[in-house]
Amino acid sequence: MRILITGGAGFIGSHLCDRLLAEGHHVIAMDNLITGHTRNIAHLAGHERFQFIKQDVTEYIYIDGPLDAVMHLASPASPICFDQIPIQILKVGALGTHKALGVARTKKAVFLLASTSEVYGDPLVHPQSEDYWGNVNPIGVRGVYDEAKRFAEAITMAYHRHHGVTTHIVRIFNTYGPRMAAEDGRAIPNFISQAFHGRPLTVHGDGLQTRSFCYVSDLVDGIYRLLMSGVSEPVNIGNPNEMTILELAQLINELTGNQAGIIHRSLPEDDPKVRQPDITRARTLLGWEPTVPLRQGLHQTIDYFRNLDANQ
Ligand code: UDP
């Protein structure tokens, strides 16, 4: 297949490029590098089946030649970005998804949308299954991301129903691994960076809010299975192994040997209190489930950040 990946230089996008190339596909990665980075795809430079185009996907997208699939991953996704670049987040979810769908329709290509567990907001149903409609504050600071992705799902389904485009929607839950940006602001890269500097880990609130962390190779495997499937309804991909943020911080201090402990900071607005994917649909329709244990994934992530530090 010849596949366009928007956000191809991002954390997840670049791992997806690797997987698609390993499966023998041709990959065109598109990224404006606002949160993605060329270091994530530097190892692919010169690969005969890989091409990179630096472009903002909210602008008209022109691709020469045929395409079999368009995978729309472009979007800032870190809570820091919700404050700093809210308009770009809304634009890439709305205008960018529209452009990416337009390419898919023109090329008669399959379309896959990277959506998010954030469509469930601060959930009132636990764990979250795909038929839950969510509890989102549209005017809160997180609303720029949540509502952009909800719009993206709506326009994807409209192209599916109205234009007959073959579409897939993956709802990605918290994912971690190598190539996350150290300055990303999310819990795992933040805690690892703080631990490397011998500083206390900043736990927001009492730290009893929960998340369920999925290693990136597991996520990419789920996305690939979804792309190759006939499933058009949204599918949660994430690891149901739920823990509190306090437990996560303690584990990272243990794995890094950080003696500085933990300090508490105020809880950001609308921070979801719980999150755990119900992955029954992924299990039954895609035969998928995560395999990488948290400690192993964290070791690999810690090694990545250690090497990054050493090379800077
Ligand atoms: N968090 C924290 N300290 C940090 C960064 C994040 O306690 O230095 C908390 C954050 O408030 C949230 C959880 O960790 O409750 C997961 O945050 P992250 O930004 O990784 O993902 P999201 O909130 O989007 O699930």
Short mmCIF file of C-alpha atoms and ligand atoms in Angstrom, two decimals:
data_model
loop_
_atom_site.label_atom_id
_atom_site.label_comp_id
_atom_site.label_asym_id
_atom_site.label_seq_id
_atom_site.Cartn_x
_atom_site.Cartn_y
_atom_site.Cartn_z
CA MET A 1 0.00 0.00 0.00
CA ARG A 2 1.00 3.64 -0.48
CA ILE A 3 0.05 5.43 2.73
CA LEU A 4 -0.04 9.10 3.77
CA ILE A 5 0.48 9.70 7.50
CA THR A 6 -0.23 13.18 8.78
CA GLY A 7 1.73 13.85 11.96
CA GLY A 8 4.30 11.36 10.69
CA ALA A 9 7.18 12.99 12.60
CA GLY A 10 5.30 12.86 15.90
CA PHE A 11 5.68 10.41 18.76
CA ILE A 12 3.05 7.90 17.59
CA GLY A 13 3.20 8.83 13.89
CA SER A 14 6.90 8.04 13.61
CA HIS A 15 6.46 4.62 15.25
CA LEU A 16 3.65 3.95 12.80
CA CYS A 17 5.96 4.90 9.89
CA ASP A 18 8.44 2.29 11.17
CA ARG A 19 5.75 -0.40 11.40
CA LEU A 20 4.29 0.32 7.95
CA LEU A 21 7.74 0.28 6.33
CA ALA A 22 8.52 -3.01 8.11
CA GLU A 23 5.30 -4.44 6.62
CA GLY A 24 6.56 -3.47 3.14
CA HIS A 25 4.34 -0.41 2.51
CA HIS A 26 5.29 2.93 0.95
CA VAL A 27 4.99 5.79 3.44
CA ILE A 28 4.58 9.54 2.92
CA ALA A 29 4.91 11.33 6.25
CA MET A 30 3.52 14.86 6.47
CA ASP A 31 4.20 17.12 9.45
CA ASN A 32 4.56 20.85 10.13
CA LEU A 33 6.91 19.99 13.03
CA ILE A 34 4.97 22.16 15.48
CA THR A 35 5.17 19.35 18.04
CA GLY A 36 6.73 16.59 15.92
CA HIS A 37 10.48 16.49 15.36
CA THR A 38 12.78 15.40 12.51
CA ARG A 39 14.90 13.41 15.02
CA ASN A 40 11.95 10.95 15.21
CA ILE A 41 12.29 10.10 11.50
CA ALA A 42 16.00 10.87 10.92
CA HIS A 43 16.73 7.13 10.73
CA LEU A 44 14.33 6.86 7.76
CA ALA A 45 16.10 9.46 5.61
CA GLY A 46 17.14 7.81 2.34
CA HIS A 47 14.79 4.83 2.81
CA GLU A 48 13.54 3.99 -0.69
CA ARG A 49 9.90 3.60 0.39
CA PHE A 50 9.82 6.68 2.65
CA GLN A 51 9.16 10.32 1.83
CA PHE A 52 8.74 13.34 4.12
CA ILE A 53 6.75 16.46 3.29
CA LYS A 54 6.89 19.43 5.66
CA GLN A 55 3.41 20.86 5.56
CA ASP A 56 0.62 22.09 7.78
CA VAL A 57 -2.32 19.77 7.05
CA THR A 58 -4.83 22.55 7.56
CA GLU A 59 -3.62 23.87 4.15
CA TYR A 60 -4.70 22.20 0.91
CA ILE A 61 -2.93 18.84 0.57
CA TYR A 62 -1.61 17.80 -2.81
CA ILE A 63 -0.13 14.31 -3.22
CA ASP A 64 1.20 13.11 -6.56
CA GLY A 65 0.14 9.61 -7.61
CA PRO A 66 -2.15 7.02 -6.05
CA LEU A 67 -2.82 6.51 -2.33
CA ASP A 68 -4.35 3.45 -0.67
CA ALA A 69 -4.69 4.90 2.82
CA VAL A 70 -4.63 8.21 4.68
CA MET A 71 -3.89 8.02 8.39
CA HIS A 72 -4.64 11.29 10.16
CA LEU A 73 -2.51 11.53 13.29
CA ALA A 74 -1.55 15.20 13.13
CA SER A 75 -2.47 17.02 16.34
CA PRO A 76 -0.75 18.47 19.36
CA ALA A 77 -1.94 16.28 22.23
CA SER A 78 -0.25 17.46 25.40
CA PRO A 79 -2.12 19.47 28.05
CA ILE A 80 0.67 22.11 27.82
CA CYS A 81 -0.38 22.67 24.20
CA PHE A 82 -4.00 23.20 25.27
CA ASP A 83 -2.82 26.49 26.85
CA GLN A 84 -0.14 27.44 24.34
CA ILE A 85 -1.54 26.59 20.89
CA PRO A 86 -5.31 26.13 21.32
CA ILE A 87 -6.23 27.55 17.91
CA GLN A 88 -3.84 25.21 16.06
CA ILE A 89 -5.37 22.26 17.95
CA LEU A 90 -8.89 23.27 16.91
CA LYS A 91 -7.75 23.89 13.34
CA VAL A 92 -5.96 20.57 12.87
CA GLY A 93 -8.90 18.64 14.34
CA ALA A 94 -11.43 20.46 12.18
CA LEU A 95 -9.77 21.87 9.01
CA GLY A 96 -6.95 19.31 9.01
CA THR A 97 -9.36 16.37 9.28
CA HIS A 98 -11.45 17.89 6.48
CA LYS A 99 -8.37 18.18 4.22
CA ALA A 100 -7.17 14.67 5.05
CA LEU A 101 -10.65 13.25 4.35
CA GLY A 102 -10.70 15.17 1.08
CA VAL A 103 -7.46 13.51 -0.03
CA ALA A 104 -8.80 10.08 0.95
CA ARG A 105 -12.00 10.67 -0.99
CA THR A 106 -10.21 11.93 -4.12
CA LYS A 107 -7.75 9.03 -4.10
CA LYS A 108 -10.40 6.43 -3.15
CA ALA A 109 -8.18 5.62 -0.19
CA VAL A 110 -9.11 4.18 3.20
CA PHE A 111 -9.14 6.82 5.97
CA LEU A 112 -8.09 6.29 9.58
CA LEU A 113 -8.63 8.95 12.25
CA ALA A 114 -6.52 9.06 15.40
CA SER A 115 -9.09 10.06 17.98
CA THR A 116 -8.71 9.99 21.73
CA SER A 117 -10.06 8.87 25.08
CA GLU A 118 -10.55 12.63 25.65
CA VAL A 119 -13.84 12.33 23.72
CA TYR A 120 -15.12 10.77 26.98
CA GLY A 121 -13.99 13.89 28.94
CA ASP A 122 -14.17 13.45 32.72
CA PRO A 123 -16.09 10.19 32.40
CA LEU A 124 -19.17 9.27 34.39
CA VAL A 125 -19.00 5.68 33.12
CA HIS A 126 -16.08 3.49 34.13
CA PRO A 127 -14.32 1.79 32.39
CA GLN A 128 -15.11 3.61 29.16
CA SER A 129 -16.64 1.59 26.34
CA GLU A 130 -17.13 3.01 22.86
CA ASP A 131 -20.89 3.44 23.25
CA TYR A 132 -20.41 5.99 26.08
CA TRP A 133 -20.97 9.53 24.73
CA GLY A 134 -18.77 11.30 27.22
CA ASN A 135 -18.78 14.20 29.68
CA VAL A 136 -16.89 17.07 28.07
CA ASN A 137 -16.79 20.73 29.10
CA PRO A 138 -16.87 22.48 25.70
CA ILE A 139 -15.60 25.82 27.05
CA GLY A 140 -12.93 24.50 29.44
CA VAL A 141 -9.19 24.59 28.68
CA ARG A 142 -9.24 20.95 27.55
CA GLY A 143 -12.27 21.62 25.36
CA VAL A 144 -10.06 22.75 22.47
CA TYR A 145 -8.66 19.24 22.15
CA ASP A 146 -11.72 17.24 23.21
CA GLU A 147 -14.14 19.11 20.98
CA ALA A 148 -11.74 19.18 18.02
CA LYS A 149 -11.50 15.39 18.20
CA ARG A 150 -15.25 15.02 18.65
CA PHE A 151 -15.76 17.16 15.55
CA ALA A 152 -13.12 15.07 13.75
CA GLU A 153 -15.08 11.90 14.57
CA ALA A 154 -18.31 13.52 13.37
CA ILE A 155 -16.88 14.62 10.02
CA THR A 156 -15.22 11.23 9.55
CA MET A 157 -18.58 9.49 10.01
CA ALA A 158 -20.22 12.02 7.66
CA TYR A 159 -17.67 11.22 4.93
CA HIS A 160 -18.30 7.54 5.60
CA ARG A 161 -22.09 7.80 5.41
CA HIS A 162 -22.47 10.58 2.85
CA HIS A 163 -19.49 10.01 0.53
CA GLY A 164 -18.99 6.27 1.08
CA VAL A 165 -15.37 6.65 2.19
CA THR A 166 -14.06 3.58 4.05
CA THR A 167 -13.15 4.97 7.47
CA HIS A 168 -11.71 3.82 10.79
CA ILE A 169 -11.61 5.65 14.12
CA VAL A 170 -9.16 4.68 16.83
CA ARG A 171 -9.68 6.18 20.29
CA ILE A 172 -6.19 6.28 21.71
CA PHE A 173 -5.80 6.11 25.50
CA ASN A 174 -2.68 7.31 27.36
CA THR A 175 0.34 6.02 25.46
CA TYR A 176 4.02 6.27 26.34
CA GLY A 177 7.39 5.23 25.02
CA PRO A 178 10.54 6.43 23.26
CA ARG A 179 10.21 9.62 21.15
CA MET A 180 7.86 11.40 23.50
CA ALA A 181 9.22 14.92 23.86
CA ALA A 182 10.95 15.45 27.22
CA GLU A 183 9.34 18.90 27.45
CA ASP A 184 5.94 17.45 26.54
CA GLY A 185 4.47 18.08 30.00
CA ARG A 186 2.68 14.76 30.27
CA ALA A 187 3.08 12.66 33.37
CA ILE A 188 5.57 10.03 32.17
CA PRO A 189 8.12 12.23 30.32
CA ASN A 190 7.77 14.90 33.02
CA PHE A 191 8.41 12.47 35.87
CA ILE A 192 11.37 10.85 34.08
CA SER A 193 12.96 14.25 33.34
CA GLN A 194 12.45 15.37 36.94
CA ALA A 195 13.91 12.11 38.25
CA PHE A 196 17.01 12.46 36.03
CA HIS A 197 17.63 15.89 37.54
CA GLY A 198 17.20 14.52 41.07
CA ARG A 199 14.13 16.69 41.61
CA PRO A 200 10.88 15.73 43.37
CA LEU A 201 8.16 14.53 41.02
CA THR A 202 5.28 17.00 40.66
CA VAL A 203 2.06 15.12 41.33
CA HIS A 204 -1.04 17.15 40.53
CA GLY A 205 -3.67 17.22 43.28
CA ASP A 206 -3.70 14.28 45.69
CA GLY A 207 -2.50 11.99 42.86
CA LEU A 208 -5.46 9.65 43.32
CA GLN A 209 -6.73 10.34 39.80
CA THR A 210 -6.18 7.28 37.62
CA ARG A 211 -4.84 6.59 34.13
CA SER A 212 -4.05 3.38 32.22
CA PHE A 213 -0.79 3.51 30.26
CA CYS A 214 -0.20 1.65 26.99
CA TYR A 215 3.25 1.08 25.50
CA VAL A 216 3.61 2.55 22.02
CA SER A 217 4.38 -0.73 20.18
CA ASP A 218 1.13 -2.23 21.52
CA LEU A 219 -0.81 0.83 20.38
CA VAL A 220 0.74 0.77 16.91
CA ASP A 221 -0.15 -2.90 16.56
CA GLY A 222 -3.78 -2.12 17.41
CA ILE A 223 -3.88 0.75 14.90
CA TYR A 224 -2.39 -1.45 12.19
CA ARG A 225 -4.95 -4.19 12.82
CA LEU A 226 -7.74 -1.61 12.67
CA LEU A 227 -6.44 -0.24 9.35
CA MET A 228 -6.49 -3.72 7.86
CA SER A 229 -9.96 -4.53 9.28
CA GLY A 230 -13.46 -3.80 8.02
CA VAL A 231 -14.42 -2.04 11.28
CA SER A 232 -15.86 1.47 10.85
CA GLU A 233 -17.18 2.08 14.36
CA PRO A 234 -14.73 3.66 16.85
CA VAL A 235 -12.37 1.28 18.65
CA ASN A 236 -10.63 1.96 21.98
CA ILE A 237 -6.95 1.05 21.93
CA GLY A 238 -5.25 1.26 25.30
CA ASN A 239 -4.02 -0.79 28.19
CA PRO A 240 -6.68 -1.50 30.86
CA ASN A 241 -4.00 -1.68 33.56
CA GLU A 242 -5.26 1.26 35.66
CA MET A 243 -3.23 2.97 38.38
CA THR A 244 -3.15 6.21 40.32
CA ILE A 245 -0.74 8.97 39.29
CA LEU A 246 0.77 8.73 42.77
CA GLU A 247 1.58 5.04 42.14
CA LEU A 248 3.08 5.96 38.77
CA ALA A 249 5.31 8.61 40.37
CA GLN A 250 6.47 6.17 43.06
CA LEU A 251 7.28 3.56 40.42
CA ILE A 252 9.33 6.02 38.35
CA ASN A 253 11.25 7.14 41.44
CA GLU A 254 11.97 3.46 42.15
CA LEU A 255 13.07 2.61 38.59
CA THR A 256 15.32 5.68 38.27
CA GLY A 257 16.68 5.50 41.83
CA ASN A 258 15.47 9.06 42.47
CA GLN A 259 15.63 9.89 46.19
CA ALA A 260 13.94 13.31 45.93
CA GLY A 261 10.40 12.01 46.52
CA ILE A 262 7.19 13.70 45.46
CA ILE A 263 5.67 17.17 45.80
CA HIS A 264 2.06 18.04 45.16
CA ARG A 265 0.93 20.78 42.78
CA SER A 266 -2.56 22.07 42.06
CA LEU A 267 -4.78 19.95 39.85
CA PRO A 268 -5.32 21.41 36.35
CA GLU A 269 -8.87 22.43 35.38
CA ASP A 270 -11.14 19.56 34.23
CA ASP A 271 -8.42 16.95 34.83
CA PRO A 272 -10.25 13.61 34.39
CA LYS A 273 -10.57 11.72 37.70
CA VAL A 274 -10.48 8.24 36.20
CA ARG A 275 -9.62 6.63 32.89
CA GLN A 276 -9.56 3.03 31.81
CA PRO A 277 -10.40 1.63 28.39
CA ASP A 278 -12.90 -1.16 27.93
CA ILE A 279 -11.10 -3.05 25.16
CA THR A 280 -13.75 -5.73 24.53
CA ARG A 281 -14.30 -4.38 21.01
CA ALA A 282 -10.59 -4.44 20.10
CA ARG A 283 -10.29 -7.94 21.55
CA THR A 284 -13.27 -9.37 19.71
CA LEU A 285 -13.11 -7.49 16.39
CA LEU A 286 -9.33 -7.10 15.97
CA GLY A 287 -7.99 -9.98 18.09
CA TRP A 288 -5.83 -7.34 19.80
CA GLU A 289 -4.64 -6.87 23.33
CA PRO A 290 -1.62 -5.20 24.87
CA THR A 291 1.40 -7.35 25.74
CA VAL A 292 4.10 -5.04 27.13
CA PRO A 293 4.11 -4.85 30.96
CA LEU A 294 4.41 -1.35 32.45
CA ARG A 295 7.79 -1.92 34.12
CA GLN A 296 9.32 -3.19 30.87
CA GLY A 297 7.89 -0.30 28.84
CA LEU A 298 9.05 2.22 31.44
CA HIS A 299 12.58 0.73 31.39
CA GLN A 300 12.70 1.20 27.61
CA THR A 301 11.36 4.74 27.89
CA ILE A 302 13.82 5.64 30.67
CA ASP A 303 16.70 4.28 28.53
CA TYR A 304 15.55 6.43 25.61
CA PHE A 305 15.53 9.61 27.72
CA ARG A 306 18.90 8.70 29.23
CA ASN A 307 20.47 8.35 25.76
CA LEU A 308 18.81 11.57 24.62
CA ASP A 309 20.33 13.38 27.62
CA ALA A 310 23.75 11.84 26.94
CA ASN A 311 23.66 12.97 23.28
CA GLN A 312 22.74 16.58 24.07
N1 UDP B 1 0.27 14.90 36.04
C1 UDP B 1 0.94 15.07 37.22
N2 UDP B 1 2.17 15.64 37.21
C2 UDP B 1 2.81 16.03 36.05
C3 UDP B 1 2.12 15.82 34.84
C4 UDP B 1 0.85 15.25 34.87
O1 UDP B 1 0.42 14.74 38.29
O2 UDP B 1 3.94 16.54 36.14
C5 UDP B 1 -1.07 14.31 36.08
C6 UDP B 1 -2.14 15.04 35.28
O3 UDP B 1 -2.70 16.12 36.02
C7 UDP B 1 -3.12 13.92 35.04
C8 UDP B 1 -2.22 12.69 34.88
O4 UDP B 1 -0.98 13.02 35.50
O5 UDP B 1 -3.95 13.72 36.16
C9 UDP B 1 -1.95 12.29 33.44
O6 UDP B 1 -1.57 13.46 32.78
P1 UDP B 1 -1.06 13.48 31.28
O7 UDP B 1 -0.82 14.92 30.95
O8 UDP B 1 0.07 12.54 31.13
O9 UDP B 1 -2.26 12.90 30.44
P2 UDP B 1 -3.85 13.19 30.42
O10 UDP B 1 -4.25 14.07 31.57
O11 UDP B 1 -4.08 13.83 29.11
O12 UDP B 1 -4.41 11.84 30.55
#
